[in-house]
CSV table of C-alpha atoms in Angstrom, one decimal:
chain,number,residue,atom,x,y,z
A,22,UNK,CA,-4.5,-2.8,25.8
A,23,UNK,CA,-1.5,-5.1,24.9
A,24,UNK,CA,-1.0,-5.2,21.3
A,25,UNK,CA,0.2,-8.6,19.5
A,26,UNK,CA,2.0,-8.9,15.9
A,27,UNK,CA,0.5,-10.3,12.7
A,28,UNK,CA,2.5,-11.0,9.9
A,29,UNK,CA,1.0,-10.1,6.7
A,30,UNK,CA,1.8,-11.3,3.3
A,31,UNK,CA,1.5,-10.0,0.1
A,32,UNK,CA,1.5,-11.4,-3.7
A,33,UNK,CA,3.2,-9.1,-6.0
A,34,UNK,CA,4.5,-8.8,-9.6
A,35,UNK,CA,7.9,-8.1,-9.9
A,36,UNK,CA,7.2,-4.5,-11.5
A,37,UNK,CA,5.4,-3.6,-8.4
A,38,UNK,CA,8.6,-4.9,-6.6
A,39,UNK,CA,10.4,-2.9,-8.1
A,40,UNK,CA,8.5,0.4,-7.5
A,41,UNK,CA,8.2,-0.5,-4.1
A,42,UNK,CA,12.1,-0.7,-3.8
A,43,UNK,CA,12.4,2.4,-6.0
A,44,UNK,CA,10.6,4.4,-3.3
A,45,UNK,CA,11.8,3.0,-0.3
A,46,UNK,CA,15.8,3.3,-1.6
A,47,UNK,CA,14.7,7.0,-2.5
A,48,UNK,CA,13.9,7.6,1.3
A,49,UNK,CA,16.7,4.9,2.5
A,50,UNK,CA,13.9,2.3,3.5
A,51,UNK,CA,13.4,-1.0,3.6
A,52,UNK,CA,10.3,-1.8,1.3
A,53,UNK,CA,9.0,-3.2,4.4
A,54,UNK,CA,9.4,-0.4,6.5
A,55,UNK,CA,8.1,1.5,3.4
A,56,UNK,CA,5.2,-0.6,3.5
A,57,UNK,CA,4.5,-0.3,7.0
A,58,UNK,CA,5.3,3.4,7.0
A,59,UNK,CA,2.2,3.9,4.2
A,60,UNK,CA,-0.2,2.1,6.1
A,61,UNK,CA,0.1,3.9,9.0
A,62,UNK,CA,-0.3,7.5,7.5
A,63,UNK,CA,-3.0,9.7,8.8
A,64,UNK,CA,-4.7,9.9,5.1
A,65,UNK,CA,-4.2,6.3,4.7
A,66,UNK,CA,-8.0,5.6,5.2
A,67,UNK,CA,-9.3,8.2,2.8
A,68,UNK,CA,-6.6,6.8,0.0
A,69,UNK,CA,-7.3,3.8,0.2
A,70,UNK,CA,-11.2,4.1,0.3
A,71,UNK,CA,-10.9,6.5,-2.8
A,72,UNK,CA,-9.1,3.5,-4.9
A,73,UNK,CA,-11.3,1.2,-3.5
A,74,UNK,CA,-14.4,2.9,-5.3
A,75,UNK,CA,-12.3,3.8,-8.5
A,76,UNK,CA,-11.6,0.2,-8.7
A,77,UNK,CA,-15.4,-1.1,-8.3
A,78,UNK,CA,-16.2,1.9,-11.1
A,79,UNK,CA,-13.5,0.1,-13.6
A,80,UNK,CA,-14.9,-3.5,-12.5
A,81,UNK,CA,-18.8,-2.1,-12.6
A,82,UNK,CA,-19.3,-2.9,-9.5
A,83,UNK,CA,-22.9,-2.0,-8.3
């Protein structure tokens, strides 16, 4: 199976930004390598289903 590229763009307040760079400097990253390096993480999935649910329990999200 060939794989293609996507480009994917984000929307982000500057204080995000900024912890984003903080991090990625910290590890001597790009905050797009930083990024890209979070995605693909093996517990990924689970972290990001687990803020997915606290954020529909703030929202009250049936």
């Amino acid at each position: 199976m060939l794989m293609g590229t996507s480009v994917l763009s984000l929307r982000m307040d500057g204080e995000l930004l900024d912890r984003l760079r903080e991090h990625a400097a910290k590890r001597g990253m790009s905050v797009q390598d930083y990024v890209v390096r979070t995605l693909i993480r093996d517990d990924f999935d689970e972290r990001f289903q687990s803020a997915v649910e606290e954020t529909e329990r703030f929202y009250g999200v049936p």
